[in-house]
Tab-separated table of C-alpha atoms and ligand atoms in Angstrom:
chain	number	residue	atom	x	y	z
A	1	UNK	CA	-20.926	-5.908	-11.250
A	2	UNK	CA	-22.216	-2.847	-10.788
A	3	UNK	CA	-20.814	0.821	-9.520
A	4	UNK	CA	-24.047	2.047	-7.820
A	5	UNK	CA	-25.285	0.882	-4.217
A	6	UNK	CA	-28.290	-1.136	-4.261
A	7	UNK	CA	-30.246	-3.263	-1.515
A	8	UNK	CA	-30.007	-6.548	-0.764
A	9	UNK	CA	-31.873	-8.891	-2.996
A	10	UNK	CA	-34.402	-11.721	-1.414
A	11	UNK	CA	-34.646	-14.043	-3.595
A	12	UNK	CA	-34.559	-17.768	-2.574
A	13	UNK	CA	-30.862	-17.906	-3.205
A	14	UNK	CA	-30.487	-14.889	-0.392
A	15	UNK	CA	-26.795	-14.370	0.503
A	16	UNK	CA	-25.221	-15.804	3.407
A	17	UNK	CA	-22.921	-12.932	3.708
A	18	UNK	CA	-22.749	-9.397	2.987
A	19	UNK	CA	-18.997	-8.775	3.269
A	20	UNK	CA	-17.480	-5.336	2.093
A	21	UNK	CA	-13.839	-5.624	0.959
A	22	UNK	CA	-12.240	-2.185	1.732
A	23	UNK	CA	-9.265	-1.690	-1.197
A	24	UNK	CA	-10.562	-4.289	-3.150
A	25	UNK	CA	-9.074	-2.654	-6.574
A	26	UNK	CA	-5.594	-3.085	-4.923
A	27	UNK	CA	-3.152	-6.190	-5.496
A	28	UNK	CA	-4.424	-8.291	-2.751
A	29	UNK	CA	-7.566	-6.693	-2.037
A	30	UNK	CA	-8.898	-7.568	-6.110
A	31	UNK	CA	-7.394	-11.603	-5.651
A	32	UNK	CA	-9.193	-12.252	-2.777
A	33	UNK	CA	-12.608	-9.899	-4.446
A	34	UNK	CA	-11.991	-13.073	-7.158
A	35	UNK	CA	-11.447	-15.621	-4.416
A	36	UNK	CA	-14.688	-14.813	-2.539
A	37	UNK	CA	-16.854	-14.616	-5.601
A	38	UNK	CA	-15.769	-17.748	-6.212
A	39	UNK	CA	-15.668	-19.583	-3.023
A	40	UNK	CA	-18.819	-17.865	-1.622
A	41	UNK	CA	-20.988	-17.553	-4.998
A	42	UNK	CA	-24.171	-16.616	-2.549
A	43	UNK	CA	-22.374	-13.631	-1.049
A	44	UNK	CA	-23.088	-10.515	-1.712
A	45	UNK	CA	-19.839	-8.372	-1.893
A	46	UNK	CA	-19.459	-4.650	-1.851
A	47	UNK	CA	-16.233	-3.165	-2.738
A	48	UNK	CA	-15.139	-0.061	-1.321
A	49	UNK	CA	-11.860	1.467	-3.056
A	50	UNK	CA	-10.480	4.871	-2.692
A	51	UNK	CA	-8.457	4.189	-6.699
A	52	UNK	CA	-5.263	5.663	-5.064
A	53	UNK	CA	-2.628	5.594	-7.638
A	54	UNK	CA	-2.526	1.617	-6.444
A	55	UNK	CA	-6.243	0.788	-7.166
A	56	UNK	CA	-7.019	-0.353	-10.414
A	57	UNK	CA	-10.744	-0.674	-11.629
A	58	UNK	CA	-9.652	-2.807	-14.203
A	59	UNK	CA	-8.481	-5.596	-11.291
A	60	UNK	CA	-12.289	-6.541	-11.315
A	61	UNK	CA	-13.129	-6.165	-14.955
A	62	UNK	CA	-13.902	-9.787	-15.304
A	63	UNK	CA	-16.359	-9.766	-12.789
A	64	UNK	CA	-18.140	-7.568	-14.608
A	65	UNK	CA	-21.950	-8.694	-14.578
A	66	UNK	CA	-21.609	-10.832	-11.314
A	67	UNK	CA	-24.837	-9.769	-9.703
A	68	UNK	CA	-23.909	-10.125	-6.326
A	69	UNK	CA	-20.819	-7.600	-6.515
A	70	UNK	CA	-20.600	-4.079	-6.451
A	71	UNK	CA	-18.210	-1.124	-6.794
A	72	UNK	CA	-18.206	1.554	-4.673
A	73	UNK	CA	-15.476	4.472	-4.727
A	74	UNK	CA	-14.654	5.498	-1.720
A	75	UNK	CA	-12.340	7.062	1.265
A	76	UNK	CA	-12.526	4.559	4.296
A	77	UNK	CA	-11.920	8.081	6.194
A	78	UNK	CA	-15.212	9.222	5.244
A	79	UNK	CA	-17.896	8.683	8.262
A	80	UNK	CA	-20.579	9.330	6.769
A	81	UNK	CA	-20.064	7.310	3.653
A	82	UNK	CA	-19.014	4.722	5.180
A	83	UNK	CA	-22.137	4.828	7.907
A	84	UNK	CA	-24.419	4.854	4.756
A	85	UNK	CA	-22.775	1.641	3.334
A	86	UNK	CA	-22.800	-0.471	5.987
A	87	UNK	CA	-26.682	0.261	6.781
A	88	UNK	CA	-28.007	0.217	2.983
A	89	UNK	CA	-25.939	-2.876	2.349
A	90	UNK	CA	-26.679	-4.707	5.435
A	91	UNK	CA	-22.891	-5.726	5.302
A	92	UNK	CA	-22.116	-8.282	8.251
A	93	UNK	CA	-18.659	-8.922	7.593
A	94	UNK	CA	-15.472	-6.678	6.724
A	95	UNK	CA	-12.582	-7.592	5.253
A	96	UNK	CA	-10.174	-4.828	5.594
A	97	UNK	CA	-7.165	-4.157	2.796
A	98	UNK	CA	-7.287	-0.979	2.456
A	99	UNK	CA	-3.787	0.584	2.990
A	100	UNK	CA	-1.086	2.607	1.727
A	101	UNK	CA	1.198	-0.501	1.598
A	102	UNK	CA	4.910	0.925	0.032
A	103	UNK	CA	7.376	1.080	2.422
A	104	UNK	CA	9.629	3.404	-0.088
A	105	UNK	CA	6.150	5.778	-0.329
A	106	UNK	CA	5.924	6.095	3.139
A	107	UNK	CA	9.317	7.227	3.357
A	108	UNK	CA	8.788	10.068	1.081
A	109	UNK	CA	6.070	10.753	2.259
A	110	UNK	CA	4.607	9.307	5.606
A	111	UNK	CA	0.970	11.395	6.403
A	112	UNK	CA	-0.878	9.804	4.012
A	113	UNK	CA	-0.275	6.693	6.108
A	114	UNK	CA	-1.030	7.846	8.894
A	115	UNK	CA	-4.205	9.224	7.676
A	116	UNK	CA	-5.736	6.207	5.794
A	117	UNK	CA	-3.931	3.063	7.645
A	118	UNK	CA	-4.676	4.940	11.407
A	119	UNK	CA	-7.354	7.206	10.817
A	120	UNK	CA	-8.848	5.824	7.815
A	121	UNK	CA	-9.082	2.307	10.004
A	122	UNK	CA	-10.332	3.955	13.617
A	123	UNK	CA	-13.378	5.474	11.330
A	124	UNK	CA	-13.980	1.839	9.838
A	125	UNK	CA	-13.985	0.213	12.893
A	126	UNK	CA	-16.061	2.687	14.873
A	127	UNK	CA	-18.608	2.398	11.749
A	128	UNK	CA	-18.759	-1.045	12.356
A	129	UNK	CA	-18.916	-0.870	15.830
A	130	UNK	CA	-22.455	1.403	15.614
A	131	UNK	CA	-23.895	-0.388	13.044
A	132	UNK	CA	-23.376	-4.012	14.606
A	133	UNK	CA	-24.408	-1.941	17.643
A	134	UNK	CA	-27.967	-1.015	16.181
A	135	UNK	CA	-28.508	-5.098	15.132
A	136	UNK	CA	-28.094	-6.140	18.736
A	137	UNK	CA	-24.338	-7.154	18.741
A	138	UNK	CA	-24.614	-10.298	16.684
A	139	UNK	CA	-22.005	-12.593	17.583
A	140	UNK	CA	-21.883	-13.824	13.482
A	141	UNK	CA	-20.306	-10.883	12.736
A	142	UNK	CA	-16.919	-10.295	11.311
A	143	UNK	CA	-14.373	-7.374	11.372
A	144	UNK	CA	-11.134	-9.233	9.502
A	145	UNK	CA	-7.780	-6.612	9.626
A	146	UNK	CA	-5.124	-7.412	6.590
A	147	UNK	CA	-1.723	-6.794	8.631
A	148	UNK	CA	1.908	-7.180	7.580
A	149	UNK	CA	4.910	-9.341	9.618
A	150	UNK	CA	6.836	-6.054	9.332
A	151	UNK	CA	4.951	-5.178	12.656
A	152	UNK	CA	7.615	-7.410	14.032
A	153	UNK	CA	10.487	-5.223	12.832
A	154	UNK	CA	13.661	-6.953	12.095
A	155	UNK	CA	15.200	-10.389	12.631
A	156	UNK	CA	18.910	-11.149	13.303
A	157	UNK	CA	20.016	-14.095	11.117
A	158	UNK	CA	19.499	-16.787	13.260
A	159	UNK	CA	16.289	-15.638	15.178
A	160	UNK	CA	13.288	-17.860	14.679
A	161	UNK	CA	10.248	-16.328	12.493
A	162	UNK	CA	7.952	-13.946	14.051
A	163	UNK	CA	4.608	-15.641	16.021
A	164	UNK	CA	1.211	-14.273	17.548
A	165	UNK	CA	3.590	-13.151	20.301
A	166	UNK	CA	6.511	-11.293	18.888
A	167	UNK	CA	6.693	-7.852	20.480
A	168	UNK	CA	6.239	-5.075	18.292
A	169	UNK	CA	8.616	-3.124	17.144
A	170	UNK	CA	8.115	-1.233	13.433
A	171	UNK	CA	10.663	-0.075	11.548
A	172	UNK	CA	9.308	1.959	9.169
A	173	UNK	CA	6.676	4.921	8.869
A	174	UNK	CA	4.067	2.477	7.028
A	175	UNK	CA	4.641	-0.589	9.693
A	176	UNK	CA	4.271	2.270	12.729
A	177	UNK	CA	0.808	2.867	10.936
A	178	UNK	CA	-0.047	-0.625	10.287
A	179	UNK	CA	1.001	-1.548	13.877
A	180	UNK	CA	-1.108	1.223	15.082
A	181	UNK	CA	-4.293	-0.176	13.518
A	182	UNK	CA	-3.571	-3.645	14.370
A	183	UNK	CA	-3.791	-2.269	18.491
A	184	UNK	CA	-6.645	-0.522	17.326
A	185	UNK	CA	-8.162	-3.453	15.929
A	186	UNK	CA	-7.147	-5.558	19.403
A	187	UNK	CA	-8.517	-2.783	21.497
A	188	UNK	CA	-12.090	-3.192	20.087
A	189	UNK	CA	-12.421	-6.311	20.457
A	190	UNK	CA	-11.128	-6.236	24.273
A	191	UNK	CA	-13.204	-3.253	25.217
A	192	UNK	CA	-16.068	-3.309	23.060
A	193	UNK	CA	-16.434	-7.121	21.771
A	194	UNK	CA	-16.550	-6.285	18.689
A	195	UNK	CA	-15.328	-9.373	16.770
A	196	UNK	CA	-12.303	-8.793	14.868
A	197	UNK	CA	-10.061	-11.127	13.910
A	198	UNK	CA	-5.875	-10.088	12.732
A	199	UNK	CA	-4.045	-11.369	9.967
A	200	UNK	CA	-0.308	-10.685	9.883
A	201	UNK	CA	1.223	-12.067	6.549
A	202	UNK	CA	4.975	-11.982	5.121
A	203	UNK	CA	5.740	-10.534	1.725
A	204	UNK	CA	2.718	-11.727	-0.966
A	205	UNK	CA	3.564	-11.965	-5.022
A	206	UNK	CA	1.330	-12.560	-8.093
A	207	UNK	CA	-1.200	-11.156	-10.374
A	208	UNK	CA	-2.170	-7.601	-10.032
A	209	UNK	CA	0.453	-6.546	-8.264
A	210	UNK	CA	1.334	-2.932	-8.680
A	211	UNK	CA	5.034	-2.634	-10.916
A	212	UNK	CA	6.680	-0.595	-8.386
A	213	UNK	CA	6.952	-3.235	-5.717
A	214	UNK	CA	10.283	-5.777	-6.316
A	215	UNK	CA	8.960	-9.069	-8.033
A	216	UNK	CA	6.743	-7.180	-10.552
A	217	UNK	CA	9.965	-4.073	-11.245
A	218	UNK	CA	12.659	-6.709	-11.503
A	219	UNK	CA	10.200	-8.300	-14.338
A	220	UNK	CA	8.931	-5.484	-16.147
A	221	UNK	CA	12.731	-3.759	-15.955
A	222	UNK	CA	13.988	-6.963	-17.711
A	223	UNK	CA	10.961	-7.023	-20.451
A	224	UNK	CA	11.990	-3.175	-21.196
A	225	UNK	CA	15.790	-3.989	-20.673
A	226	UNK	CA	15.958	-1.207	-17.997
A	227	UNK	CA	18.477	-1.525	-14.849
A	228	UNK	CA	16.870	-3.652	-12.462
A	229	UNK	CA	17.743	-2.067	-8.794
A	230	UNK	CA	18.694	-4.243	-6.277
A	231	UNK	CA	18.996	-1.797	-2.471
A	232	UNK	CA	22.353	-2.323	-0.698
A	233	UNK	CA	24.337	-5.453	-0.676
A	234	UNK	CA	20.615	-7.756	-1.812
A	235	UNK	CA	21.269	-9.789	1.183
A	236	UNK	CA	18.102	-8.597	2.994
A	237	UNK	CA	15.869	-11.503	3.490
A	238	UNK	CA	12.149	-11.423	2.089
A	239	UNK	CA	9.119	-14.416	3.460
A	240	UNK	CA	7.295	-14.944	-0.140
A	241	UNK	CA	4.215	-16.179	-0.293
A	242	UNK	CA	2.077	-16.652	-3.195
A	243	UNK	CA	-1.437	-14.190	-2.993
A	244	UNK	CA	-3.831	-17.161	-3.537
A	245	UNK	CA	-2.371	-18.678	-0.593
A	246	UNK	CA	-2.779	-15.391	1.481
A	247	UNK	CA	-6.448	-14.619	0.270
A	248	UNK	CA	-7.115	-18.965	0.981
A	249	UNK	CA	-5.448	-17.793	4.886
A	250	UNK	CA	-7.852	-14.729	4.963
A	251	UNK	CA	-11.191	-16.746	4.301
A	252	UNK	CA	-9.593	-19.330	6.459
A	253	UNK	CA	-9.426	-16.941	9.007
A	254	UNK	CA	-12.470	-15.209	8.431
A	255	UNK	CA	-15.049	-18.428	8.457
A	256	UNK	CA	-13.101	-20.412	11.455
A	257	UNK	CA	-10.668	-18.200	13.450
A	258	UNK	CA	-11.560	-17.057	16.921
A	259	UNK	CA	-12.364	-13.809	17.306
A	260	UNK	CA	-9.894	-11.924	18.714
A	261	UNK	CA	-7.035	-13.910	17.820
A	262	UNK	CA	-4.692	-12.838	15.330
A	263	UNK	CA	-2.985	-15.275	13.017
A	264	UNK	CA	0.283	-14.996	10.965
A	265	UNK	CA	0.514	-15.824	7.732
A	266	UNK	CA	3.771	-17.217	5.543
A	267	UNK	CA	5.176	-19.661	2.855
A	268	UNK	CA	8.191	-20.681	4.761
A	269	UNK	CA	10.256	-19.174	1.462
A	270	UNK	CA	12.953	-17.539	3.000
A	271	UNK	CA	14.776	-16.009	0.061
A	272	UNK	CA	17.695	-13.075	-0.280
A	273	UNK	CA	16.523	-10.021	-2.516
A	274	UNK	CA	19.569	-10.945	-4.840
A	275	UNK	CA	18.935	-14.619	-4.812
A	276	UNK	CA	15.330	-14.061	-5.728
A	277	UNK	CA	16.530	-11.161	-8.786
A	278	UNK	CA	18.880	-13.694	-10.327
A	279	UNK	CA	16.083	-16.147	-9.995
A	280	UNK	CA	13.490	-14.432	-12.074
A	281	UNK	CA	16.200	-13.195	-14.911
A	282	UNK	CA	16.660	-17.095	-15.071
A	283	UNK	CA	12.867	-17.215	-15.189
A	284	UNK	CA	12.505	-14.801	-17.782
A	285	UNK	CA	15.574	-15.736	-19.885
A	286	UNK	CA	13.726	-19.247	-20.099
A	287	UNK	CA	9.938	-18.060	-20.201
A	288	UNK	CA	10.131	-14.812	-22.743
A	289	UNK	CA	10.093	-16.575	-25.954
A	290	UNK	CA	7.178	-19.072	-25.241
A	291	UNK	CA	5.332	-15.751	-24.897
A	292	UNK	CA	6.388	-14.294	-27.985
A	293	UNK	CA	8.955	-12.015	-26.445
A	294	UNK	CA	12.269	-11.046	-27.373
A	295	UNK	CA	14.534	-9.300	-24.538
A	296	UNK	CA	16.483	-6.122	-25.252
A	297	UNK	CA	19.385	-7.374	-23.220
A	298	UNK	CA	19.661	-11.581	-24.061
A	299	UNK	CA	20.594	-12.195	-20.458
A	300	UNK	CA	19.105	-10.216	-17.801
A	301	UNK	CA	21.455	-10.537	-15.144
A	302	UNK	CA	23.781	-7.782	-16.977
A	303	UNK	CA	21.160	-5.334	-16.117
A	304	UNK	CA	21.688	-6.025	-12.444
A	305	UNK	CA	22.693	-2.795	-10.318
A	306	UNK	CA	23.118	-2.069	-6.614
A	307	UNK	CA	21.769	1.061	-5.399
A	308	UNK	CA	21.915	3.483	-2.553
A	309	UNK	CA	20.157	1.401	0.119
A	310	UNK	CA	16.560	2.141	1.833
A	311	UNK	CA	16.505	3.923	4.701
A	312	UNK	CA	15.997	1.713	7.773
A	313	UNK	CA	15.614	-1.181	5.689
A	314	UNK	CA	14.546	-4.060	7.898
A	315	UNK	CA	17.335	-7.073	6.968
A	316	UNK	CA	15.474	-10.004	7.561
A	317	UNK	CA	11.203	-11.031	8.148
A	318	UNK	CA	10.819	-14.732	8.880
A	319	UNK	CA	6.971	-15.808	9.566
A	320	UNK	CA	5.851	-18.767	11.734
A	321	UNK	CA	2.785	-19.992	10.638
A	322	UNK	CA	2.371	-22.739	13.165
A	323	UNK	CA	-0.820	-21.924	14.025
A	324	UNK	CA	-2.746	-21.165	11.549
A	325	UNK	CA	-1.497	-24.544	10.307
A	326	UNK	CA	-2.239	-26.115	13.275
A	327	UNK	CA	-5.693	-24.296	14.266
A	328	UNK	CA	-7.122	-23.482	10.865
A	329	UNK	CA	-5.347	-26.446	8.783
A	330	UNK	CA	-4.213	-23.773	6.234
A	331	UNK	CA	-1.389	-24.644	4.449
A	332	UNK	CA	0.126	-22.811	1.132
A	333	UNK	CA	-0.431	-24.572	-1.912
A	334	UNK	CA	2.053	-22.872	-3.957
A	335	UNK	CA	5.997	-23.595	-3.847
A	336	UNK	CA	8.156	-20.772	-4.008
A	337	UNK	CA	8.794	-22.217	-7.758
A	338	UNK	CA	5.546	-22.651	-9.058
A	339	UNK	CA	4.408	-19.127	-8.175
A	340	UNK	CA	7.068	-17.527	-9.605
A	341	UNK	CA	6.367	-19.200	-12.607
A	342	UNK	CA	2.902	-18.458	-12.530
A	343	UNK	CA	3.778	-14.717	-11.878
A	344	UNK	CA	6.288	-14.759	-14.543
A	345	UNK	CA	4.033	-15.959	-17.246
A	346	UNK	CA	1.224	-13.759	-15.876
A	347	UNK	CA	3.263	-10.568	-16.499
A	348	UNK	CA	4.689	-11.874	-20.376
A	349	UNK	CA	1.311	-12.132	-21.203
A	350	UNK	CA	-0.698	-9.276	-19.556
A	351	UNK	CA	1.546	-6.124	-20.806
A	352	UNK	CA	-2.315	-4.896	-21.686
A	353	UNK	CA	-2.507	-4.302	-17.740
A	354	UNK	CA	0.786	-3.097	-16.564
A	355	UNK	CA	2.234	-0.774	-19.364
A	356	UNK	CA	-0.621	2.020	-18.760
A	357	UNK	CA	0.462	1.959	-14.975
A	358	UNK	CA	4.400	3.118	-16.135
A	359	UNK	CA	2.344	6.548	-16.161
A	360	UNK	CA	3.868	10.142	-15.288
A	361	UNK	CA	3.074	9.783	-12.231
A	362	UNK	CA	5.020	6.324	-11.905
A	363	UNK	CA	7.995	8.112	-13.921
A	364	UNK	CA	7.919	11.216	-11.021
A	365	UNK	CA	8.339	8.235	-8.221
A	366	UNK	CA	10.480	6.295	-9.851
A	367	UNK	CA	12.682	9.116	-10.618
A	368	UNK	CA	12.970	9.965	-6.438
A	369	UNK	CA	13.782	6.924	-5.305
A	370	UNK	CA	16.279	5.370	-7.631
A	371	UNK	CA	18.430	8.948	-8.196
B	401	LIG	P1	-2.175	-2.006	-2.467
B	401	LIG	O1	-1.427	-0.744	-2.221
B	401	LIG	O2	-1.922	-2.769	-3.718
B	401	LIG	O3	-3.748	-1.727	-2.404
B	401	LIG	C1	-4.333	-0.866	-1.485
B	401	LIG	C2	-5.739	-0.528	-1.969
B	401	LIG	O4	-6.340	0.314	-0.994
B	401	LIG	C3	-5.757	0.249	-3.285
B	401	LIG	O5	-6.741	-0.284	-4.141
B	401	LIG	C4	-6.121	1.663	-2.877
B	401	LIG	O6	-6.837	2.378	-3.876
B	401	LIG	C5	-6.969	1.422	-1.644
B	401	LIG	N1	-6.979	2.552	-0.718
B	401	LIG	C6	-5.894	3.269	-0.275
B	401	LIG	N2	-6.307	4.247	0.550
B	401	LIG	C7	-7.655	4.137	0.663
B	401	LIG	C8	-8.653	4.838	1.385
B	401	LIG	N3	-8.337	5.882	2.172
B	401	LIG	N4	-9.925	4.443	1.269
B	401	LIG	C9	-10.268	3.400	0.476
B	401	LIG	N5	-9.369	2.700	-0.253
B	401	LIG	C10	-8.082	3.072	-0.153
B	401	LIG	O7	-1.909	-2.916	-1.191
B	401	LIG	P2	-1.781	-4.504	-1.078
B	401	LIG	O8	-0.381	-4.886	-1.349
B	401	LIG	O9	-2.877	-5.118	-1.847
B	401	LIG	O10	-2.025	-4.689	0.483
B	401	LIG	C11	-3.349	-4.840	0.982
B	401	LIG	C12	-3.291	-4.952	2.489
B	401	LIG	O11	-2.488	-6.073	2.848
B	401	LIG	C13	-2.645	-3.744	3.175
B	401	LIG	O12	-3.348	-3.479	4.352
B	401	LIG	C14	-1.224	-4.206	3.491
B	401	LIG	O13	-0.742	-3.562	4.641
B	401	LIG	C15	-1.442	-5.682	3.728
B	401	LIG	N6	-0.315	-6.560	3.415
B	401	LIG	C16	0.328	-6.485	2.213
B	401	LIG	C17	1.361	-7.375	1.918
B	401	LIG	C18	2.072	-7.338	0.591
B	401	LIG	O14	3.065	-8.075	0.413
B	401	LIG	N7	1.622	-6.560	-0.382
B	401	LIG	C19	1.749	-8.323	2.863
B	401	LIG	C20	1.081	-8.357	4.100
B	401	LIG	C21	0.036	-7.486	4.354
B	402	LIG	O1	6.442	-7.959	4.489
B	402	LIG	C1	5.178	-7.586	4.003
B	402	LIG	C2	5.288	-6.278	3.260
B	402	LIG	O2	5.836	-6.583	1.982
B	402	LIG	C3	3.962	-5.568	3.112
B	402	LIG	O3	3.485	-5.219	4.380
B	402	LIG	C4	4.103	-4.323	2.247
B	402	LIG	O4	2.831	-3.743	2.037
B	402	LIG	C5	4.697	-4.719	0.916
B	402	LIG	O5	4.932	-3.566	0.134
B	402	LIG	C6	6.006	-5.478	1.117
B	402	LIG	O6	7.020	-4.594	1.652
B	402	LIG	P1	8.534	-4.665	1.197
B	402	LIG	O7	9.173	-3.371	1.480
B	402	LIG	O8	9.183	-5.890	1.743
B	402	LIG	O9	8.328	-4.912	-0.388
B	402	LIG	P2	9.105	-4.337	-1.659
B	402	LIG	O10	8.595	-5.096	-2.841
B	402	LIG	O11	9.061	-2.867	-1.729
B	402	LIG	O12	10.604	-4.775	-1.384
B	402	LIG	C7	10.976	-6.137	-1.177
B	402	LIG	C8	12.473	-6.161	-0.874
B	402	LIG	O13	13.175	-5.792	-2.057
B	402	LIG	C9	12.908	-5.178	0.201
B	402	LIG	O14	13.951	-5.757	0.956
B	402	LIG	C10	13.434	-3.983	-0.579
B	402	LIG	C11	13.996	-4.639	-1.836
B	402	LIG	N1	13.928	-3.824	-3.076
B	402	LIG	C12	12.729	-3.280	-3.421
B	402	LIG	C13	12.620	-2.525	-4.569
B	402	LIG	C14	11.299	-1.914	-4.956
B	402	LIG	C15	15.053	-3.675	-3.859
B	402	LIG	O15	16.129	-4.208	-3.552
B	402	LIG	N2	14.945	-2.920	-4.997
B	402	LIG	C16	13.772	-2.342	-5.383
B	402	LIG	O16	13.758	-1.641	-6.422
């Protein structure tokens, strides 16, 4: 991989694609960047990443050397750059992650959500829209938008999941944003033709994903034998779903959805937030020692505290995949279970990645939110 733009190379094994993956050094965003090189090894892949405090070069640092891949830093709110990008690279295909994606964040703090999730998207897809404009509209091209279920807002208990045709109603300054792009998103495809395609998915977990977000916390929290801070009563109700699965839905999506359909995304794991803590401190408890740690605090659950709850927190997000299944024969792969375990064992044995991220900066956050 390298960080500087180059052309498209013709050799015999020319690319099929030329997809850019906006926020590609971000949880999801860097999975699927491995998931494409690997399904697609033809592609060529361009990677443009603002490295907010939630991109991480070092996501991609075993695809160092892969020809076909590139790094480019870079504001999705930036015209011109972005203009430049999509002619030099000949990219036919976007997939879109780039987001601020922290609920608690955009509490504190909600422009910068509005700037790179509204903004930052209208400037991608008008981009798009002029350069696929200049080829002659071809109808092989792709615009893919990464959206969220908590579009949706909230679910009563016994509601069914949220489908394609759940009125939206966000709850939160970052799911007002993300809703906003999604219409945006719709929009171009109705008026323009562009052809985008919407993914909605429920709550992901794995590898990569940043430590102030619940799963990784509750994990790292126990390794240190910090408080582990569970918002309210912990009876709000969480969809998990395991990011290979997601980034499997995306290219799903991307090579045989129907342009301008959107599709949600979910594992059908319908868990409690205090359920799923005293879950992974049984995970942990069990796991740690195989990985040659030993835990401050012998069982975790004692480090267990309820804390002042999140403002508007949404109490329940329930996802029905039916047709994706159905139209795309996507199904997750992962039980709730085995990711967890996976997840687990990735974090005991890659404190190399996550204890530089506990930074100041992480310190100042985590310092507002939790007193
Ligand atoms: P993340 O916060 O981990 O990553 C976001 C990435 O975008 C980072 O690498 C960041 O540097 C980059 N970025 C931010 N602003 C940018 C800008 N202006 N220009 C270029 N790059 C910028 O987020 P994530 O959890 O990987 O989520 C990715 C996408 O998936 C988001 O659109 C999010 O709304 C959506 N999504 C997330 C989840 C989830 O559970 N995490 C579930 C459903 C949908
Ligand atoms: O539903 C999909 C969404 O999932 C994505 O669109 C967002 O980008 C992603 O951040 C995630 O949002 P959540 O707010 O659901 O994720 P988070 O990990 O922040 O919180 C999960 C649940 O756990 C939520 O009910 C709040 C609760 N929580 C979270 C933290 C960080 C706690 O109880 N304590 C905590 O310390």
């Amino acid at each position: 991989m390298t960080t500087a733009s180059s052309s498209r190379p013709s050799s015999p094994d020319a690319p099929q694609r030329c997809i850019l993956i906006t926020g590609g050094a971000g949880f999801i965003g860097s999975n699927f960047v491995h998931h494409w090189c690997a399904a697609h090894p033809g592609d060529r892949v361009i990677v443009l990443d603002a490295l907010t405090y939630a991109g991480n070069r070092s996501n991609l640092a075993t695809l160092d050397g892969n020809p076909n891949l590139i790094f480019v830093q870079g504001d999705i709110c930036d015209a011109d750059q972005v203009a430049a990008l999509l002619k030099s690279e000949s990219i036919d295909t976007v997939a879109h992650f780039a987001a601020e994606s922290h609920v608690d964040r955009s509490i504190l703090g909600p422009g910068a959500f509005i700037q790179t999730n509204v903004v930052g998207t209208f400037t991608l897809l008008e981009q798009f829209r002029q350069h696929w404009l200049t080829q002659e509209q071809p109808s092989d091209y792709r615009f893919l938008h990464v959206s969220t279920d908590e579009v949706y807002g909230s679910l009563a208990p016994d509601d069914p999941g949220f489908s394609e045709t759940t009125p939206f109603a966000p709850n939160s300054p970052y799911s007002a944003s993300k809703a906003g792009s999604d219409h945006l998103v719709r929009a171009y495809f109705h008026t323009y033709g562009l052809p985008t395609l919407i993914t909605n998915c429920s709550n992901n977990y794995g590898p990569f994903h940043f430590p102030e977000k619940l799963i990784p916390l509750m994990i790292i929290n126990m390794l240190l034998g910090k408080p582990l801070p569970v918002y309210g009563d912990g009876q709000n109700i969480r969809d998990w779903l395991y990011v290979e699965d997601h980034c499997r839905a995306i290219d799903r999506v991307m090579t045989a959805g129907a342009p301008g359909e959107t599709y949600n995304v979910g594992g059908n794991n319908e868990v409690k937030n205090l359920d799923l803590v005293q879950t992974l401190c049984d995970l942990v408890q069990d796991m740690a020692p195989t990985f040659g740690w030993e835990l401050p605090v012998a069982s975790p659950q004692e480090l267990i505290q309820f804390v002042k709850d999140r403002p508007g927190h949404d109490r329940r997000y329930a996802i029905d995949a039916t047709k994706i299944q159905r139209d795309l024969n996507w199904e997750p792969e992962e039980t709730l279970e085995t990711g967890l375990q996976k997840t687990v064992a990735w974090y005991l044995s890659h404190r190399d990645w996550w204890q530089p991220l506990l930074s100041e900066e992480y310190q100042a956050y985590y310092s507002k939110v939790y007193t």
